[in-house]
Short mmCIF file of C-alpha atoms in Angstrom, two decimals:
data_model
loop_
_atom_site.label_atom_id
_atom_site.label_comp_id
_atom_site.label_asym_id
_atom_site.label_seq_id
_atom_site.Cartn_x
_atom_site.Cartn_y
_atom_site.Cartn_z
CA UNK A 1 118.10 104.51 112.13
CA UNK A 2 120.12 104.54 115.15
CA UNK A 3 121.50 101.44 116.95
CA UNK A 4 119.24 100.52 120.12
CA UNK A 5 120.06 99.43 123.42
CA UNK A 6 117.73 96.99 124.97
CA UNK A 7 117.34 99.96 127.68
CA UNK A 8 115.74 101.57 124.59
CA UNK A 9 113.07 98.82 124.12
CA UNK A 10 112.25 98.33 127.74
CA UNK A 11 108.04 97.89 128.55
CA UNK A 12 107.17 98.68 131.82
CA UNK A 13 104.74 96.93 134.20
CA UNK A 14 102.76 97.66 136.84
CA UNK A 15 103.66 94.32 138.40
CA UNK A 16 102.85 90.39 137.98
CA UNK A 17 99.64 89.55 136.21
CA UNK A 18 97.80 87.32 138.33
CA UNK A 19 93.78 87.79 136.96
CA UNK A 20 92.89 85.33 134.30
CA UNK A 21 91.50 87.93 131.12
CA UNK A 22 87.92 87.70 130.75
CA UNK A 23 88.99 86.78 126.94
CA UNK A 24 89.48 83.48 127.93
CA UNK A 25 86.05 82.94 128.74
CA UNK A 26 84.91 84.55 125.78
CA UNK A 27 87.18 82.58 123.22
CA UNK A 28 86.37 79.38 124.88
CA UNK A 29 82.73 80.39 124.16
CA UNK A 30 83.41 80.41 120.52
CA UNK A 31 84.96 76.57 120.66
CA UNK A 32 88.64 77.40 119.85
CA UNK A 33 91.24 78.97 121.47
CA UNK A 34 91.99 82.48 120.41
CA UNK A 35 95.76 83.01 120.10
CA UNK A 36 97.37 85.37 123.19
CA UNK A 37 100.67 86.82 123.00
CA UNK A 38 102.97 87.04 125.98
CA UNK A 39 105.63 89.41 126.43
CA UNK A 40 108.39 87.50 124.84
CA UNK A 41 106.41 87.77 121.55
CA UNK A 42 108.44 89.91 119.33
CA UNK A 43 109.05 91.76 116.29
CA UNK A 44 112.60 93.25 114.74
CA UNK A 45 113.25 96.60 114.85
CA UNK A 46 115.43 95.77 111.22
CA UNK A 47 114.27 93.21 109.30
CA UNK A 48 117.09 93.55 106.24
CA UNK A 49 119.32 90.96 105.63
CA UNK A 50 122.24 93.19 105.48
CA UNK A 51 121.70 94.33 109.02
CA UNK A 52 120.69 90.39 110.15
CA UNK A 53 123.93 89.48 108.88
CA UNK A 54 126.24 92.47 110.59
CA UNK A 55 125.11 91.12 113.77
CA UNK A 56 127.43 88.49 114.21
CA UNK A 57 125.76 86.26 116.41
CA UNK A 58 124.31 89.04 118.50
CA UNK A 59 120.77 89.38 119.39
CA UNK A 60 118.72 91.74 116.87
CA UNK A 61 116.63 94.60 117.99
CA UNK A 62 112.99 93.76 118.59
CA UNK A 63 109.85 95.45 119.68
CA UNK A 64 107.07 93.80 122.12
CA UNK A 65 104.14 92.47 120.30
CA UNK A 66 101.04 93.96 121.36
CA UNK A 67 97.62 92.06 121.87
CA UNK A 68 95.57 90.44 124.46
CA UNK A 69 97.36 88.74 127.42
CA UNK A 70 96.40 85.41 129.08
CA UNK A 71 96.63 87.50 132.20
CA UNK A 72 95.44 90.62 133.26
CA UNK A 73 97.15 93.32 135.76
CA UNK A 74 93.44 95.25 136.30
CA UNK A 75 90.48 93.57 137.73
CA UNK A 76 87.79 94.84 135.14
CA UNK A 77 85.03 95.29 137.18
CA UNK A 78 87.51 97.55 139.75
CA UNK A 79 88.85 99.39 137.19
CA UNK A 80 88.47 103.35 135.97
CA UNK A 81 89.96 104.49 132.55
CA UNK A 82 90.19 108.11 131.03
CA UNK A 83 90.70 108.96 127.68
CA UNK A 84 92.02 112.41 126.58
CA UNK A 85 92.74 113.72 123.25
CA UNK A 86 95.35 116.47 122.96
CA UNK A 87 97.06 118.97 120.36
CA UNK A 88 95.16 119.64 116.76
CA UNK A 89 92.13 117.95 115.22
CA UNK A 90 93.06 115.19 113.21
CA UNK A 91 90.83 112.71 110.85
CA UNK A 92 90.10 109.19 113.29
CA UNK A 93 89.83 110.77 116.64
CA UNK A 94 86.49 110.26 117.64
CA UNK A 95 86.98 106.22 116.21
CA UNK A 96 89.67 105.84 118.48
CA UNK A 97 87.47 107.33 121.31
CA UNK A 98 85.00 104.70 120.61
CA UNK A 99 87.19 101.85 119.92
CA UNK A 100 88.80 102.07 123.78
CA UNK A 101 84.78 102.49 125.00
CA UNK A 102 83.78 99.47 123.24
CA UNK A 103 86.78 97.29 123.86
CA UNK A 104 86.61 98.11 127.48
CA UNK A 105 83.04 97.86 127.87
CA UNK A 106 82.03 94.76 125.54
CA UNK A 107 85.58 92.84 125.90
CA UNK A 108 86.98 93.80 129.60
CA UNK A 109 83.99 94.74 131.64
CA UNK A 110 84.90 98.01 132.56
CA UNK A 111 81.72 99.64 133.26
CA UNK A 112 83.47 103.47 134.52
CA UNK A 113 85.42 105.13 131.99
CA UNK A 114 85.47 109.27 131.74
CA UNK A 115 86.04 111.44 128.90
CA UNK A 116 88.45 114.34 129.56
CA UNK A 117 87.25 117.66 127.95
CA UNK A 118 89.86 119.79 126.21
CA UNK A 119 92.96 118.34 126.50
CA UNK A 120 95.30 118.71 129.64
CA UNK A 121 93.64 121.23 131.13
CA UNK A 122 90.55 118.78 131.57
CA UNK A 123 93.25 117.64 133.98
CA UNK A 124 93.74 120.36 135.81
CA UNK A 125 90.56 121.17 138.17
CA UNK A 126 90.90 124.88 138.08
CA UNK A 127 90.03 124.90 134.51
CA UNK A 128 86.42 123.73 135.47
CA UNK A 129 86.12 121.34 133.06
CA UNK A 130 83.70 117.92 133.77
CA UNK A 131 84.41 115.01 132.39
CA UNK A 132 81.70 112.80 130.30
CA UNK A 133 80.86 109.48 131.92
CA UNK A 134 81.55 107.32 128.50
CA UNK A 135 79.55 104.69 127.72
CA UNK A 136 78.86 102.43 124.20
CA UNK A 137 76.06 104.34 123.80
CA UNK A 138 77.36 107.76 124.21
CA UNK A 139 80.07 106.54 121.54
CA UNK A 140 77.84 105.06 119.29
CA UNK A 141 78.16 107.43 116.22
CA UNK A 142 80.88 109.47 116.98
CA UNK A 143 82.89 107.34 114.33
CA UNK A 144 80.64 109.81 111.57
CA UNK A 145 82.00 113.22 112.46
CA UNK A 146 85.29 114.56 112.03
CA UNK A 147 87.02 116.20 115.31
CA UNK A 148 86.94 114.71 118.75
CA UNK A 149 83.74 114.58 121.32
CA UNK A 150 86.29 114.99 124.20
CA UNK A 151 87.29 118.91 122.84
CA UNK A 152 91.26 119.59 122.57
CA UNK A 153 94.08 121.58 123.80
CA UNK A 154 97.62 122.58 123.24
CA UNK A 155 100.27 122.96 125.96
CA UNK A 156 101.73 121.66 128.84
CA UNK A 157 100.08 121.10 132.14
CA UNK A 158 101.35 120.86 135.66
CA UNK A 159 101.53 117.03 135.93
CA UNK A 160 101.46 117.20 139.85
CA UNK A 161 98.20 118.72 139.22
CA UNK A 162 97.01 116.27 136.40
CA UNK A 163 97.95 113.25 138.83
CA UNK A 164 96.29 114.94 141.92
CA UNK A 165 92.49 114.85 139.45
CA UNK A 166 93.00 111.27 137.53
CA UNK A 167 93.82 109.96 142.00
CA UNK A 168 90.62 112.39 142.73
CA UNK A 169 88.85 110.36 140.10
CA UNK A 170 90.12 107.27 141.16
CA UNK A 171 91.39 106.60 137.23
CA UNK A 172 94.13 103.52 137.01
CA UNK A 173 94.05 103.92 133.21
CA UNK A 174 94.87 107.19 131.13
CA UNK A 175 94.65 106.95 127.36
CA UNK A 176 96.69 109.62 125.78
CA UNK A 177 95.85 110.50 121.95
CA UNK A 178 97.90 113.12 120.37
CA UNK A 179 101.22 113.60 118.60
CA UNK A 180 104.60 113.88 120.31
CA UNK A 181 104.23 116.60 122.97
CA UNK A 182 101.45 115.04 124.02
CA UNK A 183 102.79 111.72 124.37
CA UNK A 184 106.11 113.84 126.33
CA UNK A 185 103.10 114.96 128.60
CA UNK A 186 102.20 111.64 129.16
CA UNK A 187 105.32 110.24 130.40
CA UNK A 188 105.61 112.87 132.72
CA UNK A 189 102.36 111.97 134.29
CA UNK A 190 103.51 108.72 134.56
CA UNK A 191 106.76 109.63 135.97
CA UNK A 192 104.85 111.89 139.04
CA UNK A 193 102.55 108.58 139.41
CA UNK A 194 106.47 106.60 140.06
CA UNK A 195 107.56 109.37 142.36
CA UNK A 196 104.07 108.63 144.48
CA UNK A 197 103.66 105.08 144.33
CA UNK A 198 100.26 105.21 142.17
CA UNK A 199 99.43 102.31 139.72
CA UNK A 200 98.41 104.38 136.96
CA UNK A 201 98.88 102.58 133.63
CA UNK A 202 99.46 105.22 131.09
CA UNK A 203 99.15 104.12 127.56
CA UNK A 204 99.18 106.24 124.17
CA UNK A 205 97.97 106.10 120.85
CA UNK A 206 100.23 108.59 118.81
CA UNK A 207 98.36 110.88 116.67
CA UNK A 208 100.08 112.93 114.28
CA UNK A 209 98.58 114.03 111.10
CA UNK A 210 102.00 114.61 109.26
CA UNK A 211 102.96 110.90 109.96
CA UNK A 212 106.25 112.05 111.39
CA UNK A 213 106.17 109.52 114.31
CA UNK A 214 109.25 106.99 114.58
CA UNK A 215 109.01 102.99 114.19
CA UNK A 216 106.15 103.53 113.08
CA UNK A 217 104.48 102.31 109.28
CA UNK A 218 101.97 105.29 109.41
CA UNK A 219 99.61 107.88 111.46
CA UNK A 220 96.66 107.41 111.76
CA UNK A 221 94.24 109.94 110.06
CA UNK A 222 97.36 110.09 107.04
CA UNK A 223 95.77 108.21 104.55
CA UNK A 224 92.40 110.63 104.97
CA UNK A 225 94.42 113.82 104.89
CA UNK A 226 96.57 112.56 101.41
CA UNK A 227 93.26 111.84 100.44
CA UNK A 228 91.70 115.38 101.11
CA UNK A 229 94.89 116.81 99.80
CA UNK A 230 94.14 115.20 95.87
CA UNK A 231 90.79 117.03 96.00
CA UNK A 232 92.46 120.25 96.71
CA UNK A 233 95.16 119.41 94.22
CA UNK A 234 92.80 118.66 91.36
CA UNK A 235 90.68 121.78 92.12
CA UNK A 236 94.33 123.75 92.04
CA UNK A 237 95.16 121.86 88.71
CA UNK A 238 91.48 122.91 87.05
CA UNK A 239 92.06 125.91 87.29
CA UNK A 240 95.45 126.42 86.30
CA UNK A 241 94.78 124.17 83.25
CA UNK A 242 91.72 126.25 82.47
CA UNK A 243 93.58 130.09 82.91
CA UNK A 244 95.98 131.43 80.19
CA UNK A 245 99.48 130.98 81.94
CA UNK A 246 97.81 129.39 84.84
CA UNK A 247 99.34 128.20 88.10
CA UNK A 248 98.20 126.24 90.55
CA UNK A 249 99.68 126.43 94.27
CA UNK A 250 98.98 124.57 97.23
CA UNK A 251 100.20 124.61 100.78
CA UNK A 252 100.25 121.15 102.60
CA UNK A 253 100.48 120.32 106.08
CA UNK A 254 104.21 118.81 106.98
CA UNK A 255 105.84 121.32 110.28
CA UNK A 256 108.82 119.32 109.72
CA UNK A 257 107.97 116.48 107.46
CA UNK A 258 106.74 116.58 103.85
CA UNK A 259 104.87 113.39 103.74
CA UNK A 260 101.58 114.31 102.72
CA UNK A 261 102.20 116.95 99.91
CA UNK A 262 104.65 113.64 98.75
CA UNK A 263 102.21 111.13 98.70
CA UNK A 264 99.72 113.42 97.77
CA UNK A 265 101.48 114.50 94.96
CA UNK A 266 102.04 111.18 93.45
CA UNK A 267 98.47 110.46 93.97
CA UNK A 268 97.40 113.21 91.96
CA UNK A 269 99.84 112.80 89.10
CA UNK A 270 99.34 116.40 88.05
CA UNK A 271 101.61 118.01 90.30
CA UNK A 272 104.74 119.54 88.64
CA UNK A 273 106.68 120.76 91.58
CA UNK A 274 106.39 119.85 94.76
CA UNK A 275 108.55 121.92 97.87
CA UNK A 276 109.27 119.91 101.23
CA UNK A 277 111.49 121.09 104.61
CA UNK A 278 113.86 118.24 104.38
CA UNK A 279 115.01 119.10 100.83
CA UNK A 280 116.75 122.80 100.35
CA UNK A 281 115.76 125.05 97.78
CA UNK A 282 116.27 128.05 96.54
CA UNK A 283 113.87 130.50 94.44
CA UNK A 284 116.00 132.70 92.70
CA UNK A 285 119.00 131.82 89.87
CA UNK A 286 119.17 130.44 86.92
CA UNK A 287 118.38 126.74 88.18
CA UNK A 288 115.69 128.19 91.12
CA UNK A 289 112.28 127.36 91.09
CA UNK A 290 111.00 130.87 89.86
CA UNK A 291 112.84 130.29 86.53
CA UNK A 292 112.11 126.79 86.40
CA UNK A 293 108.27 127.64 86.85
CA UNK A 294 108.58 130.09 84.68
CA UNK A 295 109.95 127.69 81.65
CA UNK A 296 107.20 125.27 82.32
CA UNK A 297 104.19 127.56 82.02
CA UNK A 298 105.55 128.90 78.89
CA UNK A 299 106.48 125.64 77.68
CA UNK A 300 103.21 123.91 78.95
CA UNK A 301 101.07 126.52 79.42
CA UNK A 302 100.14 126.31 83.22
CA UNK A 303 101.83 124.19 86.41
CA UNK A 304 100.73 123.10 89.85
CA UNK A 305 103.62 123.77 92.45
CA UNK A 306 102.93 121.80 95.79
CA UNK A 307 104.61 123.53 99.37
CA UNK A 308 104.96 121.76 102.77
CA UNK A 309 103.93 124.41 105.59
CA UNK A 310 107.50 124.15 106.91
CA UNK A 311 109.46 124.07 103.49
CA UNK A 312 111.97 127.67 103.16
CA UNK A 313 111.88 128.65 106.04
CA UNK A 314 114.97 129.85 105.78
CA UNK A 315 114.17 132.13 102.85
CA UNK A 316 111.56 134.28 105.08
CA UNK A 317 111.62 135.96 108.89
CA UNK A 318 109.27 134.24 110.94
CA UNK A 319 106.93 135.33 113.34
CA UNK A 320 109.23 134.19 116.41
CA UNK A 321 108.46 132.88 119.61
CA UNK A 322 106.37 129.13 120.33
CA UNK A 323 102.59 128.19 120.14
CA UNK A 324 101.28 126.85 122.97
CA UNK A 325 102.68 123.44 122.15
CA UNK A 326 105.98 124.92 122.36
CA UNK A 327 106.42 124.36 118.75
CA UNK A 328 108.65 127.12 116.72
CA UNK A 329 105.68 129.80 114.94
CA UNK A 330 106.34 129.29 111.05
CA UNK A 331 106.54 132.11 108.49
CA UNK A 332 103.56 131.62 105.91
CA UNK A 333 105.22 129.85 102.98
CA UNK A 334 102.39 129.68 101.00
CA UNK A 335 101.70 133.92 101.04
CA UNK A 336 105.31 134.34 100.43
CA UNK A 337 105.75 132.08 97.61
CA UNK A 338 102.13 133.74 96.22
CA UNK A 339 103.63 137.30 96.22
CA UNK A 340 107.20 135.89 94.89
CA UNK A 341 106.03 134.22 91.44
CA UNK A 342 103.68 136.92 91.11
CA UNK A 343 106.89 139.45 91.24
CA UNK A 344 108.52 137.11 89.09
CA UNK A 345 106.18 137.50 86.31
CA UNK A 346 105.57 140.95 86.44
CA UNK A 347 109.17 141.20 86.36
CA UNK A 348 109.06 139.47 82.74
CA UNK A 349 105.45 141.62 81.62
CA UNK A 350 104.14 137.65 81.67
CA UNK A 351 100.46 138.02 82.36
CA UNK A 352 99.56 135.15 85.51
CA UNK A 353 96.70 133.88 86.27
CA UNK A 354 97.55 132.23 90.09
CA UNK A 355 95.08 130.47 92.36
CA UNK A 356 96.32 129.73 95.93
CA UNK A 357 94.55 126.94 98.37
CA UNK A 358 94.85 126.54 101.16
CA UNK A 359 93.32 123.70 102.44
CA UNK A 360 94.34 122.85 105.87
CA UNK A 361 91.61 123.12 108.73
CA UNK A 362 89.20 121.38 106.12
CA UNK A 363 92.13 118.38 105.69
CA UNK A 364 92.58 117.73 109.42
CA UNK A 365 88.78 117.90 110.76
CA UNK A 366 86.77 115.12 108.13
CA UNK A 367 85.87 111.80 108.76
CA UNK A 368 88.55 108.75 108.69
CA UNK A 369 88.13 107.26 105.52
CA UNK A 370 87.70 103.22 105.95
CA UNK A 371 90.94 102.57 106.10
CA UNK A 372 92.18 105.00 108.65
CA UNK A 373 88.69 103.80 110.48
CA UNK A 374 89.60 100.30 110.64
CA UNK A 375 93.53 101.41 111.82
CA UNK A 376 91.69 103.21 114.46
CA UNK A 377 89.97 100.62 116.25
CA UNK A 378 93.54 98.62 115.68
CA UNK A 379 95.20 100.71 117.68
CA UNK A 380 92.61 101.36 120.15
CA UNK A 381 91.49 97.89 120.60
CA UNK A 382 95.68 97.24 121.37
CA UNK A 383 95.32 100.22 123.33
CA UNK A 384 93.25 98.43 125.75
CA UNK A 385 94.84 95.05 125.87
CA UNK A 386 98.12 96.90 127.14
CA UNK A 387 96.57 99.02 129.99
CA UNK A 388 94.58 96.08 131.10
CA UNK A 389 97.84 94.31 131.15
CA UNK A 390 99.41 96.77 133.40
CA UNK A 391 101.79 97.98 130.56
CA UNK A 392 102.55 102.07 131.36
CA UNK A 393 104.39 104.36 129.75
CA UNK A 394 104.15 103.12 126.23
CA UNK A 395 102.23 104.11 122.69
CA UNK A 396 100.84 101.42 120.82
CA UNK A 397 102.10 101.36 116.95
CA UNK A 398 102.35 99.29 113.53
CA UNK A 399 105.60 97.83 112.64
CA UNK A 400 106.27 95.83 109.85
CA UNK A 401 102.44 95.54 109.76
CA UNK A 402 102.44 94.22 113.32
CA UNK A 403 101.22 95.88 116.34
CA UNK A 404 103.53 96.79 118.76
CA UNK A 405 104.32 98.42 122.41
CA UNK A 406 106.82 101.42 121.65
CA UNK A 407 108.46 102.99 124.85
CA UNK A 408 107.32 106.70 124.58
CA UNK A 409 110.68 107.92 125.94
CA UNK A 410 112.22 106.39 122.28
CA UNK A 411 109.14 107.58 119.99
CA UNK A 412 109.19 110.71 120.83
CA UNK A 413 113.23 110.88 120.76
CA UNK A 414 113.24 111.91 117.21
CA UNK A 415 110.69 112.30 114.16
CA UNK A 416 110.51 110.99 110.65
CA UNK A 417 111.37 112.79 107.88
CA UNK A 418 111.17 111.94 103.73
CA UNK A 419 114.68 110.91 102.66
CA UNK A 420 115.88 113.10 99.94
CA UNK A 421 118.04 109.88 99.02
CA UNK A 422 114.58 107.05 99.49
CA UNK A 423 112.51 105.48 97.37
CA UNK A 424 109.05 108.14 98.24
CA UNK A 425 111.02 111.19 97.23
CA UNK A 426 112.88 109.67 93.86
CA UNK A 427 109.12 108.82 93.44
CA UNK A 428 108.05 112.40 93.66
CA UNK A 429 110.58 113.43 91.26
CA UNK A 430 109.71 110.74 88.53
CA UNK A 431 106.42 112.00 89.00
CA UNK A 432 106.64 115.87 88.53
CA UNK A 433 109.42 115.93 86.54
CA UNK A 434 111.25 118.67 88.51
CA UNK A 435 115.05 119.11 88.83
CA UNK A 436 116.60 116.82 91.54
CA UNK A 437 117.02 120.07 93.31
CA UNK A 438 116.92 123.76 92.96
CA UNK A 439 119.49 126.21 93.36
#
């Protein structure tokens, strides 16, 4: 974790709050007095004692406390929002769609709030495509399908453009969902609203389904997609347990990040290999994990090997070029690893019985389980007390099981990745049983 600079931390506002919240009326209503946070309300950034005490007297690192503010920026009733969701499906969309309706509607008063189809490019009028007028109603049950009701895109957009449609629309509020490039797209639309003058709070909820996000406990959608991932594991381990030399393989989501086929992994407890980007490997030699396969299925009879999307890269030629999201195009690990241990074993006249899943478009596009449902409307409810308080150019997180404002400019300036030295992946390795590495 690198040393911050309070530059780092820095929330910006609109300007001086000067409209009592509505919540104050509504908390009175309920004959105590519900507690507000103001902006010196904070949490630290690192909360060990070993880093406390290398401070020597200087101030610690803290994030901004998010929540509801004893004054507003917005007037409700003059107020526009627009939601957008951007970049791939991911479990919890739609309930953070309906948690910034509801919280605006039912809490604020904010009685005009559009929907942006498809991404960015419902941003960008030539595309053609009309936003929904959202409402409570119109949200109602969105919460029970997986996807988003708004549609989704990938790629950049001319943020001149975007900023011309949300002042066309008369939006002061944009609510960006989606991972980091979206959230980089975001800042740049607040940056072109700076360089005109425009009050246009702009306020993300970061959505990656890899939980690869920084300062941040979790994702949302994670815990649904580890979930997903145990079915497709178990299905993987019946039939390897049920085929004479039977193996089991799986490819996992995780571009960069290995989290899920970890935690999955553990969760399953049947896993006996499991293959992430930020832990080298190699597949051939004496100590590879060919050979070491090999040992357990004649040793044990069958094996379930577990393979992050973005783990070996190094062992295959990719595609080349970007996706639209300007993200690197991956080489198939899962085919290649398929048409490896099958070589492997007809190499040794070892009859194989191998069943490959690969179960990613049905992981990202359920339904949040509760969990993730009630992290949703977290994050969107806190979503909605920061806009209203004229905070821009921010995502709203969990740290240290607090909710916080996190500058987007230091979120998106680097992603999480398992530690091949932490606790989660000495975990995964008690669990499988596999060499502490492969070479």
């Amino acid at each position: 974790m690198k040393e911050l600079t309070p530059a780092d931390l820095t929330v910006r506002n609109l300007g001086e709050r000067t409209i009592v919240s509505p919540l104050e009326i509504q908390f009175g209503e309920m004959g105590y007095e519900h507690a507000f946070f103001s902006d010196d309300s904070r949490v630290l950034v690192d909360h060990s004692l070993s880093h406390l005490k290398n401070l020597n007297g200087a101030e610690p690192a803290c994030f901004e406390v998010a929540g509801p503010r004893r004054k507003i920026y917005f007037h409700p009733r003059k107020t526009t929002g627009a939601i957008v969701t951007c970049g791939g499906l991911c479990p919890g969309l739609n309930d953070v769609i309906r948690a910034i309706v509801n919280q605006s509607f039912y809490r604020y008063g904010v009685r005009r709030i559009f929907g942006i189809r498809y991404g960015f490019e419902g941003l960008v009028e030539s595309y053609g495509h009309q936003p929904y007028n959202l409402t409570p109603e119109s949200v109602s049950n969105i919460h029970s399908f997986g996807g988003t009701r708004l549609g989704s895109s990938r790629g950049p957009q001319d943020p001149a453009k975007m900023v011309d449609y949300l002042s066309d629309l008369g939006v002061n509020i944009l609510y960006v969902i989606g991972g980091d490039g979206s959230q980089r797209g975001a800042l740049a639309i607040e940056q072109e609203a700076i360089r005109r003058g425009m009050e246009l709070a702009v306020v993300g909820v970061p959505k990656t389904i890899d939980n690869d996000m920084i300062y941040m406990d979790k994702s949302f959608g994670y815990e649904t997609a580890c979930a997903a991932a145990v079915t497709a594991i178990n299905a993987a381990h019946t039939e390897a347990r049920s085929a004479r030399n039977g193996v089991g393989l799986v490819r996992l989501m995780g571009r960069h990040s290995g989290f899920i086929a970890c935690s999955a992994s553990i969760a399953s407890g049947d896993v006996n290999c499991v293959l992430i980007p930020e832990v080298p490997f190699e597949l051939d030699g004496e100590h590879g994990v060919l050979a070491n396969l090999y040992e357990r299925v004649m040793r044990r009879g069958h094996s379930v090997i577990i393979v992050a999307e973005g783990a070996g890269e190094h062992l295959m030629t990719g595609p080349g070029g970007a996706d639209a999201s300007g993200n690197k195009k991956l080489g198939d690990i899962g085919v290649f690893l398929k048409g490896k241990i099958e070589e492997y074993f007809r190499s040794r006249e070892t009859e194989l019985t191998l069943k490959y899943i690969d179960p990613s478009y049905m992981i990202r596009s359920v339904p949040a389980s509760p969990q993730d449902r009630i992290y949703c409307m977290r994050l969107g409810q806190a979503a909605v007390h920061a806009a209203m308080a004229g905070k821009t150019g921010i995502v709203v997180g969990r740290w240290h099981s607090t909710y916080v404002h996190l500058p987007i400019s230091l979120v998106t300036s680097a992603r999480k990745q398992v530690d091949p030295k932490g606790d989660i992946w000495l975990s995964v390795l008690e669990s499988t049983g596999q060499p502490a590495r492969f070479y």
